[in-house]
Short mmCIF file of C-alpha atoms in Angstrom, two decimals:
data_model
loop_
_atom_site.label_atom_id
_atom_site.label_comp_id
_atom_site.label_asym_id
_atom_site.label_seq_id
_atom_site.Cartn_x
_atom_site.Cartn_y
_atom_site.Cartn_z
CA UNK A 1 109.79 110.32 145.68
CA UNK A 2 108.99 110.04 149.39
CA UNK A 3 106.37 112.71 150.07
CA UNK A 4 102.96 112.22 148.44
CA UNK A 5 101.63 115.18 146.41
CA UNK A 6 99.22 117.56 148.07
CA UNK A 7 95.61 117.27 146.95
CA UNK A 8 93.86 120.22 148.58
CA UNK A 9 92.44 121.81 145.44
CA UNK A 10 88.96 122.24 147.05
CA UNK A 11 90.39 124.57 149.72
CA UNK A 12 91.69 126.92 147.01
CA UNK A 13 88.17 127.84 145.95
CA UNK A 14 87.70 129.71 149.20
CA UNK A 15 91.26 130.76 150.03
CA UNK A 16 91.53 134.28 148.62
CA UNK A 17 94.90 135.29 150.13
CA UNK A 18 96.68 132.20 148.82
CA UNK A 19 95.30 132.75 145.29
CA UNK A 20 96.52 136.34 145.18
CA UNK A 21 99.99 135.38 146.44
CA UNK A 22 100.29 132.69 143.75
CA UNK A 23 99.19 135.11 141.03
CA UNK A 24 101.63 137.75 142.30
CA UNK A 25 104.56 135.32 142.06
CA UNK A 26 103.49 134.23 138.56
CA UNK A 27 103.23 137.85 137.37
CA UNK A 28 106.62 138.66 138.87
CA UNK A 29 108.16 135.73 136.98
CA UNK A 30 106.40 136.70 133.74
CA UNK A 31 107.73 140.26 134.03
CA UNK A 32 111.25 138.90 134.53
CA UNK A 33 110.93 136.75 131.40
CA UNK A 34 109.41 139.56 129.31
CA UNK A 35 112.16 141.97 130.38
CA UNK A 36 114.64 139.42 129.00
CA UNK A 37 112.75 139.28 125.68
CA UNK A 38 111.71 135.71 126.44
CA UNK A 39 108.88 134.42 124.24
CA UNK A 40 106.17 133.36 126.70
CA UNK A 41 104.16 131.65 123.96
CA UNK A 42 107.02 129.27 123.14
CA UNK A 43 107.50 128.20 126.75
CA UNK A 44 106.06 125.58 129.07
CA UNK A 45 106.18 127.79 132.14
CA UNK A 46 103.17 127.39 134.41
CA UNK A 47 101.76 128.18 137.82
CA UNK A 48 101.07 124.83 139.48
CA UNK A 49 98.39 124.94 142.18
CA UNK A 50 98.81 122.21 144.82
CA UNK A 51 100.59 118.98 143.85
CA UNK A 52 104.14 119.48 145.08
CA UNK A 53 103.23 122.32 147.48
CA UNK A 54 100.66 125.10 148.02
CA UNK A 55 101.83 126.28 144.62
CA UNK A 56 104.90 125.98 142.43
CA UNK A 57 106.51 127.60 139.42
CA UNK A 58 107.27 124.93 136.84
CA UNK A 59 108.88 124.85 133.42
CA UNK A 60 107.61 121.76 131.68
CA UNK A 61 108.47 118.86 133.98
CA UNK A 62 111.03 120.89 135.96
CA UNK A 63 110.25 122.65 139.21
CA UNK A 64 111.88 126.05 139.63
CA UNK A 65 110.42 126.84 143.04
CA UNK A 66 108.02 125.47 145.65
CA UNK A 67 105.92 127.83 147.75
CA UNK A 68 104.09 127.61 151.06
CA UNK A 69 101.71 130.38 152.11
CA UNK A 70 101.08 131.18 155.78
CA UNK A 71 98.45 133.84 156.49
CA UNK A 72 98.46 135.28 160.01
CA UNK A 73 99.91 133.33 162.91
CA UNK A 74 101.31 129.87 162.34
CA UNK A 75 103.59 127.28 163.89
CA UNK A 76 105.81 124.73 162.17
CA UNK A 77 106.42 121.30 163.63
CA UNK A 78 109.60 119.37 162.90
CA UNK A 79 107.65 117.13 160.55
CA UNK A 80 106.49 120.19 158.56
CA UNK A 81 110.12 121.20 158.07
CA UNK A 82 111.05 117.65 157.06
CA UNK A 83 108.28 117.41 154.47
CA UNK A 84 109.10 120.78 152.92
CA UNK A 85 112.84 120.13 152.60
CA UNK A 86 112.28 116.59 151.27
CA UNK A 87 109.76 117.93 148.73
CA UNK A 88 112.35 120.47 147.49
CA UNK A 89 114.88 117.66 147.09
CA UNK A 90 112.60 115.08 145.49
CA UNK A 91 111.22 117.54 142.93
CA UNK A 92 114.73 118.90 142.30
CA UNK A 93 113.45 122.45 142.76
CA UNK A 94 115.94 125.31 142.72
CA UNK A 95 114.48 126.74 145.93
CA UNK A 96 111.60 126.64 148.37
CA UNK A 97 109.88 129.78 149.67
CA UNK A 98 107.66 130.68 152.60
CA UNK A 99 105.21 133.55 152.23
CA UNK A 100 104.41 135.08 155.61
CA UNK A 101 102.77 138.34 156.65
CA UNK A 102 104.68 141.33 158.01
CA UNK A 103 106.03 140.75 161.50
CA UNK A 104 106.25 136.98 161.09
CA UNK A 105 109.30 134.83 160.46
CA UNK A 106 110.32 131.20 160.07
CA UNK A 107 112.74 129.04 162.11
CA UNK A 108 116.34 128.55 161.03
CA UNK A 109 116.66 124.83 161.76
CA UNK A 110 114.97 123.26 158.71
CA UNK A 111 118.04 121.35 157.54
CA UNK A 112 119.02 120.20 161.03
CA UNK A 113 115.53 118.95 161.89
CA UNK A 114 115.17 117.27 158.50
CA UNK A 115 118.44 115.43 159.01
CA UNK A 116 117.28 114.25 162.45
CA UNK A 117 114.02 112.93 161.01
CA UNK A 118 115.85 111.21 158.15
CA UNK A 119 117.81 109.29 160.79
CA UNK A 120 114.54 108.45 162.57
CA UNK A 121 112.93 107.22 159.34
CA UNK A 122 115.97 105.07 158.60
CA UNK A 123 115.55 103.42 162.00
CA UNK A 124 111.81 103.00 161.36
CA UNK A 125 112.46 101.13 158.11
CA UNK A 126 114.91 98.81 159.85
CA UNK A 127 112.03 97.56 162.04
CA UNK A 128 110.39 95.72 159.14
CA UNK A 129 107.17 95.95 157.14
CA UNK A 130 104.85 94.55 159.81
CA UNK A 131 105.95 97.08 162.42
CA UNK A 132 105.65 100.01 160.02
CA UNK A 133 102.17 99.07 158.79
CA UNK A 134 100.76 98.96 162.35
CA UNK A 135 100.25 102.71 161.98
CA UNK A 136 96.67 102.79 160.64
CA UNK A 137 96.44 106.60 160.50
CA UNK A 138 99.90 107.72 159.37
CA UNK A 139 100.73 111.42 159.25
CA UNK A 140 102.40 112.96 156.23
CA UNK A 141 106.11 112.15 156.15
CA UNK A 142 105.89 109.18 158.54
CA UNK A 143 107.46 105.83 157.62
CA UNK A 144 104.00 104.32 157.07
CA UNK A 145 102.90 107.24 154.87
CA UNK A 146 106.05 107.01 152.75
CA UNK A 147 105.70 103.24 152.35
CA UNK A 148 101.99 103.49 151.46
CA UNK A 149 102.79 106.08 148.79
CA UNK A 150 105.42 103.80 147.28
CA UNK A 151 103.18 100.75 147.28
CA UNK A 152 100.28 102.64 145.72
CA UNK A 153 102.23 104.45 143.00
CA UNK A 154 105.26 102.38 142.04
CA UNK A 155 103.75 98.89 141.62
CA UNK A 156 105.80 97.30 144.40
CA UNK A 157 102.71 95.32 145.42
CA UNK A 158 103.25 93.25 142.28
CA UNK A 159 106.63 92.15 143.57
CA UNK A 160 107.69 92.45 147.23
CA UNK A 161 107.23 95.40 149.65
CA UNK A 162 110.71 94.85 151.10
CA UNK A 163 112.13 95.98 147.75
CA UNK A 164 110.26 99.27 148.20
CA UNK A 165 111.89 99.67 151.60
CA UNK A 166 115.35 99.29 150.05
CA UNK A 167 114.57 101.96 147.45
CA UNK A 168 113.24 104.30 150.16
CA UNK A 169 116.33 103.75 152.32
CA UNK A 170 118.58 104.55 149.37
CA UNK A 171 116.68 107.77 148.67
CA UNK A 172 116.89 108.81 152.32
CA UNK A 173 120.64 108.20 152.20
CA UNK A 174 120.89 110.37 149.07
CA UNK A 175 119.07 113.25 150.77
CA UNK A 176 121.18 112.83 153.88
CA UNK A 177 124.25 113.44 151.72
CA UNK A 178 122.71 116.46 149.97
CA UNK A 179 122.01 118.02 153.36
CA UNK A 180 125.67 117.49 154.26
CA UNK A 181 124.57 115.35 157.20
CA UNK A 182 122.67 118.24 158.73
CA UNK A 183 125.40 120.88 158.37
CA UNK A 184 124.12 122.55 155.19
CA UNK A 185 122.75 126.08 155.43
CA UNK A 186 118.97 126.54 155.40
CA UNK A 187 119.44 129.34 152.86
CA UNK A 188 120.74 126.80 150.35
CA UNK A 189 117.23 125.35 150.21
CA UNK A 190 114.62 127.77 151.55
CA UNK A 191 114.04 131.50 151.96
CA UNK A 192 111.40 133.93 153.10
CA UNK A 193 109.79 135.45 150.02
CA UNK A 194 110.12 139.19 149.73
CA UNK A 195 108.12 141.37 149.88
CA UNK A 196 105.82 140.42 152.73
CA UNK A 197 102.20 141.56 152.75
CA UNK A 198 99.59 142.27 155.42
CA UNK A 199 96.46 141.18 153.57
CA UNK A 200 94.90 140.35 150.20
CA UNK A 201 94.49 144.04 149.24
CA UNK A 202 98.22 144.62 149.67
CA UNK A 203 98.97 141.64 147.41
CA UNK A 204 96.49 142.80 144.75
CA UNK A 205 97.92 146.33 144.70
CA UNK A 206 101.46 144.99 144.30
CA UNK A 207 100.31 142.65 141.52
CA UNK A 208 98.63 145.51 139.66
CA UNK A 209 101.87 147.52 139.74
CA UNK A 210 103.73 144.59 138.14
CA UNK A 211 100.88 144.16 135.66
CA UNK A 212 101.17 147.80 134.59
CA UNK A 213 104.91 147.35 134.07
CA UNK A 214 104.21 144.35 131.83
CA UNK A 215 101.62 146.41 129.92
CA UNK A 216 104.22 149.16 129.44
CA UNK A 217 106.53 146.58 127.90
CA UNK A 218 103.79 145.35 125.53
CA UNK A 219 102.47 148.77 124.48
CA UNK A 220 103.61 152.04 126.02
CA UNK A 221 100.52 153.74 124.51
CA UNK A 222 98.06 151.84 126.69
CA UNK A 223 97.87 154.70 129.18
CA UNK A 224 95.51 156.90 127.18
CA UNK A 225 92.91 158.14 129.67
CA UNK A 226 92.24 158.91 133.30
CA UNK A 227 90.70 155.47 133.77
CA UNK A 228 93.86 153.55 132.84
CA UNK A 229 94.48 152.64 136.48
CA UNK A 230 91.03 151.04 136.41
CA UNK A 231 91.91 149.24 133.19
CA UNK A 232 94.91 147.52 134.78
CA UNK A 233 92.71 146.57 137.75
CA UNK A 234 90.16 145.21 135.31
CA UNK A 235 92.77 142.99 133.64
CA UNK A 236 93.84 141.75 137.05
CA UNK A 237 90.23 140.85 137.74
CA UNK A 238 90.15 138.89 134.48
CA UNK A 239 93.23 136.96 135.63
CA UNK A 240 91.62 136.19 138.98
CA UNK A 241 88.47 134.92 137.26
CA UNK A 242 90.46 132.79 134.81
CA UNK A 243 92.58 131.17 137.52
CA UNK A 244 89.51 130.57 139.66
CA UNK A 245 87.72 128.91 136.74
CA UNK A 246 90.68 126.59 136.14
CA UNK A 247 90.92 125.70 139.82
CA UNK A 248 87.18 125.00 139.95
CA UNK A 249 87.45 122.78 136.87
CA UNK A 250 90.35 120.83 138.42
CA UNK A 251 88.30 120.39 141.56
CA UNK A 252 85.33 119.17 139.52
CA UNK A 253 87.49 116.52 137.86
CA UNK A 254 89.06 115.60 141.24
CA UNK A 255 92.57 116.38 140.00
CA UNK A 256 95.42 116.59 142.51
CA UNK A 257 96.85 119.76 140.98
CA UNK A 258 95.99 122.53 138.56
CA UNK A 259 98.50 123.91 136.04
CA UNK A 260 97.85 127.41 134.70
CA UNK A 261 100.12 128.10 131.73
CA UNK A 262 101.97 131.42 131.63
CA UNK A 263 100.91 131.74 127.98
CA UNK A 264 97.24 131.74 129.10
CA UNK A 265 97.99 134.43 131.68
CA UNK A 266 99.94 136.50 129.16
CA UNK A 267 97.19 136.14 126.58
CA UNK A 268 94.78 137.94 128.91
CA UNK A 269 97.33 140.66 129.69
CA UNK A 270 98.15 141.26 126.02
CA UNK A 271 94.56 141.37 124.81
CA UNK A 272 93.21 144.88 124.10
CA UNK A 273 89.71 144.75 125.57
CA UNK A 274 89.00 148.37 124.60
CA UNK A 275 89.21 147.49 120.90
CA UNK A 276 86.31 145.06 121.26
CA UNK A 277 83.52 147.48 122.05
CA UNK A 278 80.77 144.87 121.88
CA UNK A 279 82.48 142.26 124.04
CA UNK A 280 80.97 141.36 127.40
CA UNK A 281 84.28 141.88 129.26
CA UNK A 282 84.65 145.39 127.81
CA UNK A 283 81.07 146.32 128.69
CA UNK A 284 81.67 145.00 132.17
CA UNK A 285 84.79 147.13 132.32
CA UNK A 286 82.85 150.28 131.33
CA UNK A 287 80.15 149.63 133.93
CA UNK A 288 82.85 149.09 136.54
CA UNK A 289 84.49 152.41 135.55
CA UNK A 290 81.15 154.20 135.95
CA UNK A 291 80.59 152.66 139.37
CA UNK A 292 84.11 153.63 140.44
CA UNK A 293 83.67 157.21 139.20
CA UNK A 294 80.35 157.52 141.05
CA UNK A 295 81.89 156.11 144.20
CA UNK A 296 84.77 158.58 143.99
CA UNK A 297 82.26 161.47 143.82
CA UNK A 298 80.85 160.69 147.27
CA UNK A 299 82.01 162.89 150.17
CA UNK A 300 85.02 161.56 152.01
CA UNK A 301 84.21 163.30 155.31
CA UNK A 302 82.99 161.40 158.33
CA UNK A 303 79.24 161.03 158.60
CA UNK A 304 78.93 163.11 161.76
CA UNK A 305 80.59 166.06 160.03
CA UNK A 306 78.23 165.80 157.07
CA UNK A 307 75.21 165.52 159.33
CA UNK A 308 76.36 168.55 161.30
CA UNK A 309 76.62 170.60 158.12
CA UNK A 310 73.06 169.64 157.16
CA UNK A 311 71.77 170.68 160.59
CA UNK A 312 73.50 174.05 160.36
CA UNK A 313 71.84 174.68 156.98
CA UNK A 314 68.44 173.98 158.54
#
């Protein structure tokens, strides 16, 4: 392990777009599993917020995919590419994904730049401990950052730091080989996630479509009234609240990551809120339906047209 885990849980409490993207990916994976008659309740699948990356899909201790979310314009430095590829390798993830908005793309030199930086890090570690530790404010992925992570987490302080350097050099050599010395294809490790979205509303709408497909799989009779589209939106809101609560709790306990089990997500989807007439969530749902119905009854014309019609009546 060369790259220290991310610990930006506090930022998630105010980052709406990233939360919706993570929930969309989790719902898409749950639908895939349900379609295959996979028992969600007997699994250890989870949505991991922060830790390895912005978010990840994990199955127990195994990482299936790492995900980075980029809203709007962004730029990637060579060190960003290095850290992402190394994270994919060190967590043994099947793939890494970038989520970008429509019209945006990612470079195609991740493997090449990572290989170049591996060679640079190997040279850095040949300079010796004293030279490396002169960097008092190391950036993520630098030789000093990697060494500090090792010394803090793998008890090398008890013995000798130079042993840590040897382990790090061996791991860099292993990754160099896996990247085929810079000739491997980027697509073997990373991809742009499809579909792309423009904003949070687009993500929510796409998630609700997947949610309705999962509901169809659970009970095809759930569509029993004109407000069923609101019911699926209501369940999505319950999922958003649940994930937010778990993220907030992780932040409160100063945890580096937050794991939201698929079984907890599925439990909310499977629950029939309409059968519990006295429950607070159901009452909230009914109030929300009434508000939506009232809102839909308002005129859709532009204000100036409405005002003009009033003046003509006078």
